[in-house]
Structures are given as C-alpha cells and as structure tokens.
Short mmCIF file of C-alpha atoms in Angstrom, two decimals:
data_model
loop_
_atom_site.label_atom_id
_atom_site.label_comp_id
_atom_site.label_asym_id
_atom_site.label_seq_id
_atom_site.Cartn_x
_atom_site.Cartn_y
_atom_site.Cartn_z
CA UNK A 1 7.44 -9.11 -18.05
CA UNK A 2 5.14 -11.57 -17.09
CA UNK A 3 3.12 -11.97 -14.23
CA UNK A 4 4.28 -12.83 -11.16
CA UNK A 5 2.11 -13.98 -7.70
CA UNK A 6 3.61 -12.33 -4.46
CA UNK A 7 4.58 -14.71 -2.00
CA UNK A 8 5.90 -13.97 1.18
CA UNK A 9 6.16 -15.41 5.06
CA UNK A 10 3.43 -15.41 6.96
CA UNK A 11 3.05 -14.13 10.17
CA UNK A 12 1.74 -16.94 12.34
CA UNK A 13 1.69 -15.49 16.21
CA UNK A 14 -1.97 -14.78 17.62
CA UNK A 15 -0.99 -11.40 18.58
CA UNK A 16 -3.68 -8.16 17.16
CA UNK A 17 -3.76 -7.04 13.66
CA UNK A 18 -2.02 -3.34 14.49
CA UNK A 19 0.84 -5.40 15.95
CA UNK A 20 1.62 -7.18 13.45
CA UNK A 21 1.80 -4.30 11.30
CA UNK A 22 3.88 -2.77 13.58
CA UNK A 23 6.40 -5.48 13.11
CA UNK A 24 6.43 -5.13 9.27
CA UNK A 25 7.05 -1.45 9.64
CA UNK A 26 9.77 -2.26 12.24
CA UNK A 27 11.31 -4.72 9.89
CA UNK A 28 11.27 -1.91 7.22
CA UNK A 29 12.86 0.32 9.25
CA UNK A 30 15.77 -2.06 11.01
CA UNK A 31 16.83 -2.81 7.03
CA UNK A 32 18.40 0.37 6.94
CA UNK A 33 19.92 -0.53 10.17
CA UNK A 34 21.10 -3.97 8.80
CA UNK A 35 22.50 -1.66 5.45
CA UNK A 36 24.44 0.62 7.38
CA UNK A 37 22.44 3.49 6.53
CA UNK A 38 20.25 4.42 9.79
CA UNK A 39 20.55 7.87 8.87
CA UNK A 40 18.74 7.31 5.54
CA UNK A 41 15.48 6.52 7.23
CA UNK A 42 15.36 9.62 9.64
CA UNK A 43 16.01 11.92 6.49
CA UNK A 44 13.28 10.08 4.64
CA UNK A 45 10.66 9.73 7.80
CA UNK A 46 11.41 13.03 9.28
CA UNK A 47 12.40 15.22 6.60
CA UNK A 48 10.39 14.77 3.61
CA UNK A 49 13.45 13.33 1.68
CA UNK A 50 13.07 10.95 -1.02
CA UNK A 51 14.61 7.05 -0.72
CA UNK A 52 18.14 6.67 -2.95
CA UNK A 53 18.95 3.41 -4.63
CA UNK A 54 22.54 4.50 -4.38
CA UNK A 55 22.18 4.09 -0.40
CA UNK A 56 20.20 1.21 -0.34
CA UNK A 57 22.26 -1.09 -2.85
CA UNK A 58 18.50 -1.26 -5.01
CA UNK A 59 15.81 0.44 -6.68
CA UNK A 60 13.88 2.22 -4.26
CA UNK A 61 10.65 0.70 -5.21
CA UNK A 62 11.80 -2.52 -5.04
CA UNK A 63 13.04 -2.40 -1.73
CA UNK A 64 9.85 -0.94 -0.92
CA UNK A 65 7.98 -3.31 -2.17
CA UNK A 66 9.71 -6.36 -0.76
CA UNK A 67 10.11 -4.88 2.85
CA UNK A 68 6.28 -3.40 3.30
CA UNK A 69 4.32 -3.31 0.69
CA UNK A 70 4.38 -7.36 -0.17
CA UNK A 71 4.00 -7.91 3.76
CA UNK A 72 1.75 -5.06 4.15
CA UNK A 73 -0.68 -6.82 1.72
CA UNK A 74 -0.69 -10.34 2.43
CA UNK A 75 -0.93 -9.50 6.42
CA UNK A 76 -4.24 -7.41 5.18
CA UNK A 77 -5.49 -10.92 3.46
CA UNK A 78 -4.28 -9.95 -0.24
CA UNK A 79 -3.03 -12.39 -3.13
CA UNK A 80 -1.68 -10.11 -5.47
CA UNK A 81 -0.24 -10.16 -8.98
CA UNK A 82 3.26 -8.02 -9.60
CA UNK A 83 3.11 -6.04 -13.24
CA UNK A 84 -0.30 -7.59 -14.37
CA UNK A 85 -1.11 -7.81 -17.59
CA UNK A 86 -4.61 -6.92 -19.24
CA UNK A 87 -5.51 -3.56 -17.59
CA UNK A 88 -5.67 -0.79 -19.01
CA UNK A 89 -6.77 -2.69 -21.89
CA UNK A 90 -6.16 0.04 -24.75
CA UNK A 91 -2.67 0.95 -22.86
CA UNK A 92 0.64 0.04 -23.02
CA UNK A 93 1.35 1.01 -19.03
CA UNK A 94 0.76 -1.30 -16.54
CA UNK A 95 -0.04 -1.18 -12.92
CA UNK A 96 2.27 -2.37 -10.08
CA UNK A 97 0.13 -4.84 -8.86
CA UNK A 98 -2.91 -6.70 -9.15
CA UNK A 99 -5.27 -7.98 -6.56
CA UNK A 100 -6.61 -11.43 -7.51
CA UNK A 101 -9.08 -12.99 -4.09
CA UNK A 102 -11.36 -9.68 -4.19
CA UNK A 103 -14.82 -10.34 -3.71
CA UNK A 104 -17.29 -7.24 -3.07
CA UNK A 105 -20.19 -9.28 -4.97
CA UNK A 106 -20.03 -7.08 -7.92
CA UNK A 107 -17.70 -7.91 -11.37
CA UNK A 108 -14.93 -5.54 -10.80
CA UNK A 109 -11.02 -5.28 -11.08
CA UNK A 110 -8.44 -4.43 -8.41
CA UNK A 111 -5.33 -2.73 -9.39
CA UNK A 112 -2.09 -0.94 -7.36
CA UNK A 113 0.05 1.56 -7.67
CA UNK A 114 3.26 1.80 -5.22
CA UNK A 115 5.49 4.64 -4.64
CA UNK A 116 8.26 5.74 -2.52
CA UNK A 117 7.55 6.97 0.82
CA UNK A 118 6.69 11.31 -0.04
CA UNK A 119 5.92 10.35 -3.51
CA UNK A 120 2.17 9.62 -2.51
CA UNK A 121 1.10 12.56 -4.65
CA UNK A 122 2.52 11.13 -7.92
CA UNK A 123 1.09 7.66 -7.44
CA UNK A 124 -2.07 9.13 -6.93
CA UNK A 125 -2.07 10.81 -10.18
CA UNK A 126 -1.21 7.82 -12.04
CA UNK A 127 -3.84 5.85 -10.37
CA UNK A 128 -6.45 8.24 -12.06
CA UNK A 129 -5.22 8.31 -15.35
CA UNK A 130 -5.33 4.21 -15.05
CA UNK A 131 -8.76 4.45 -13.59
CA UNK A 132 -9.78 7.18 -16.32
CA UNK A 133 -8.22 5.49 -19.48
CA UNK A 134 -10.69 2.44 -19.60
CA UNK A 135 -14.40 3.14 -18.62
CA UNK A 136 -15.54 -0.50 -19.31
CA UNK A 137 -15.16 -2.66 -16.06
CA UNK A 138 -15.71 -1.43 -12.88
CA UNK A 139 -12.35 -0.78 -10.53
CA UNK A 140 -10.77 -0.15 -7.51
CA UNK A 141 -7.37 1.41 -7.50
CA UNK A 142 -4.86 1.76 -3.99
CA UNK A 143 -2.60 4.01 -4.35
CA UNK A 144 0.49 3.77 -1.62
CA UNK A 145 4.14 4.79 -0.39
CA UNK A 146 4.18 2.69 1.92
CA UNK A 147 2.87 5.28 4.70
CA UNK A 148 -0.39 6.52 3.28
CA UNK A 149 -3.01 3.91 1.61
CA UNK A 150 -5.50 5.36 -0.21
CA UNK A 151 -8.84 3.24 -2.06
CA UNK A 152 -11.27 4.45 -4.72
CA UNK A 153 -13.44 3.01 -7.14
CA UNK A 154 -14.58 3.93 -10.53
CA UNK A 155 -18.24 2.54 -11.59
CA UNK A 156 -18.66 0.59 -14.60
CA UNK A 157 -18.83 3.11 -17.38
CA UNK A 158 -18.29 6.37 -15.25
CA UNK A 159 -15.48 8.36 -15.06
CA UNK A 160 -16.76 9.46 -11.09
CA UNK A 161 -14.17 8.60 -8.61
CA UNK A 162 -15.25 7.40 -5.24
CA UNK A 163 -13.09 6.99 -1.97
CA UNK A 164 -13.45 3.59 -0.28
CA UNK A 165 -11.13 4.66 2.93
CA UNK A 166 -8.14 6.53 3.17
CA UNK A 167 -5.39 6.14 5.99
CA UNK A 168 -1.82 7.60 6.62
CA UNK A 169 0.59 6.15 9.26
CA UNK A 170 2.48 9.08 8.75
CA UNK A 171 2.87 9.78 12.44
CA UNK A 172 4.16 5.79 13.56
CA UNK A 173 6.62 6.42 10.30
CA UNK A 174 8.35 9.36 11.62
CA UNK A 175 9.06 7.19 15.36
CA UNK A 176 10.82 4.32 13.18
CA UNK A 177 14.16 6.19 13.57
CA UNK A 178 14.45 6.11 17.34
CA UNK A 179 14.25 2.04 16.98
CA UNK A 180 18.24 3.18 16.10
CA UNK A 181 18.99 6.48 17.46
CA UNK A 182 20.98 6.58 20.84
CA UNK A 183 19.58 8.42 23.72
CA UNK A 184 15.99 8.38 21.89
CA UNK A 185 13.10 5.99 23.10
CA UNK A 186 10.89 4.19 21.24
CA UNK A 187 7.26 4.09 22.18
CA UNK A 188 6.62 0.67 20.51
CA UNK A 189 3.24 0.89 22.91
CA UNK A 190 1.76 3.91 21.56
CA UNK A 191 2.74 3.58 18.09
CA UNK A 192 0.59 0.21 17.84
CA UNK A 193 -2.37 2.17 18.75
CA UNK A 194 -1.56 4.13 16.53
CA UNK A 195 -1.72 1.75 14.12
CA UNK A 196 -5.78 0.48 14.96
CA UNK A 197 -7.11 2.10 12.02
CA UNK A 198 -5.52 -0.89 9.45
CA UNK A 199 -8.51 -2.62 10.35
CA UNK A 200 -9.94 -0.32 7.97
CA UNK A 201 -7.82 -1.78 5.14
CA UNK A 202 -8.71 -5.21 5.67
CA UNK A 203 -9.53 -6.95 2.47
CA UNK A 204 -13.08 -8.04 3.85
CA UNK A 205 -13.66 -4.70 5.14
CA UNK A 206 -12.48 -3.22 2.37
CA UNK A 207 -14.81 -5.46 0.01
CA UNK A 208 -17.69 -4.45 2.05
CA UNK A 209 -16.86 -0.72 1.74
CA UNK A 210 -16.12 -1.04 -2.10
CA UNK A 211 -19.56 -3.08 -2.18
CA UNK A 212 -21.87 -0.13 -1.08
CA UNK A 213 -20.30 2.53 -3.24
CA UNK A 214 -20.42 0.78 -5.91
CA UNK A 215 -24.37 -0.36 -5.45
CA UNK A 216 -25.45 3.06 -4.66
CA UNK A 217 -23.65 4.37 -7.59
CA UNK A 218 -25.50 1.88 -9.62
CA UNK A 219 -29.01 2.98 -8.06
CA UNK A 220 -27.99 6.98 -7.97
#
C-alpha cells in the first residue's frame, strides 16, 4: 500500500480546544447510534469489551480511525501519513501512521500505532518493538485506542525509552453511552472539563516536551 495523507473536515467554530474534542468523541459515539447498535458502545465503554466488525458493518480499526483517531489528530494540529513507508527501515511491518509537520528542533521521526478501544496494552507493545528494531534516527512513537494517548521517544542510537506525556479519557469514554440511553443524563458540562488535559497533546506542546527529553538525553 502506498502512502496516503489524512484529510478530514475541519472544525471551524471558536469554541475551546476540550470542546471540540468533546464533539469528536460525541460523533464517535452517536455512529453507533446512527448503526443501530447503541448497545455496542456501552459494552465496549463500560465493560471492557472489545469493538466487532460484524456489528459495525467494518474493520474495527478502520472505523476507529475514521471516527476519532483522523479527527482526533488533525484537531491536535497533526498532518499525518496512513501506512508510511520507510520506518522501520530493516522491517517489513509498518506503522499505522506517520506524522509529517513535527518540529521539536532536533532530526527525528514521528510514528503511530492505533488500536481498538481496551487493546491499549497491545499497541503499546508494538510501539516498542518499532521503536527498538532501528536504533539509527531518533523517534517518537503514540501509541492509542482511541481513549488513552500515550508519547515516548527513543534517542538517536539508544534503546532508552522516555515518556513525553501520557493521558487517558477513560472516564468521559464510559459517559458516551448515556448520549443514547433513556432515563440516563448526560453531563456534556463536566465531561468537557474533563477533557482540559488534551492541551497536553497539542502538537506544539508536544514538540516542546519531546524537545527537552531529547536534549537532556543528549547532554546526560
């Protein structure tokens, strides 16, 4: 497969960053809605369970991908790659994404990994053995399900893996059902502040943050 850029449709109101979040894990969560399968998302959110193509009409990953991850990234100020090619350069695997505006002022790629919501764990695992396979160019791998997003960074010519920031919405996930549940209320107020710390996952922020390990790695 070659590689393809990520496009998707801006969000153009004025309102805060959390809130516009909000709304992409909203419009995540009313798809089920829209595919008859409310149910799905409780089981999934509440319950540990695991997404099934089989509900969904699609691959899991791909549905997760075009309903919050995609939106997720370019709302954070990401141009990303799908299936890049090129990295790891002495493997035949391939990460999810690339990230291709990423400036910390250091040389240094920018790779993804995307799971299913629960599957965190396994993404997480395969992020290391991406970052661990090629100790040439410095890199920063996120890892995500969708509801935790988790960035580290490998040094140039180290196998030492350091976290950049690490946050899990976890807790606005698991109100998403009551958007379609009768006699439950949604507390779309709350779960936006629950939903401040994605500031943390800016891309400028997140440059700055990947900037500093990285030098004092260097100087260490």
């Amino acid at each position: 497969m070659t590689s393809e850029k990520i496009t998707s449709t801006s969000i153009t109101d004025h309102s805060g960053l959390a809130e516009q979040l909000l709304r992409v894990y909203e419009n995540f969560a009313d798809e089920f809605s829209r595919r008859d399968v409310p149910v799905h998302l409780s089981n999934v959110a509440r319950e540990g369970k695991y997404l099934k193509g089989k509900k969904l009409g699609q691959h899991p990953e791909r549905f997760v991908e075009q309903y919050l991850i995609w939106p997720t990234l370019e709302l954070l100020d990401y141009e990303c790659w799908a299936q890049p090619y090129g990295y790891p350069k002495w493997d035949k695997t391939r990460p999810d994404f690339a990230i291709k505006n990423f400036d910390c002022g250091l040389d240094c790629a920018v790779i993804g990994e995307v799971k299913t919501p629960n599957k965190f764990e396994y993404g997480k695992e395969q992020m290391e053995d991406y970052l661990k396979s090629d100790l040439g160019e410095a890199t920063v791998g996120i890892t995500t399900d969708g509801v935790r997003w988790n960035i580290e960074a490998r040094p140039e010519k180290s196998p030492e893996l350091l976290e950049v920031v690490d946050v899990n919405f976890h807790d606005v996930v698991r109100k998403l059902p009551s958007r379609h549940e009768e006699r439950e209320s949604y507390p779309s107020h709350r779960t936006r502040q629950e939903m401040e710390m994605v500031e943390s996952l800016e891309r400028e922020t997140v440059e700055a943050g990947v900037s500093e390990v990285l030098t004092m790695a260097t100087e260490n």
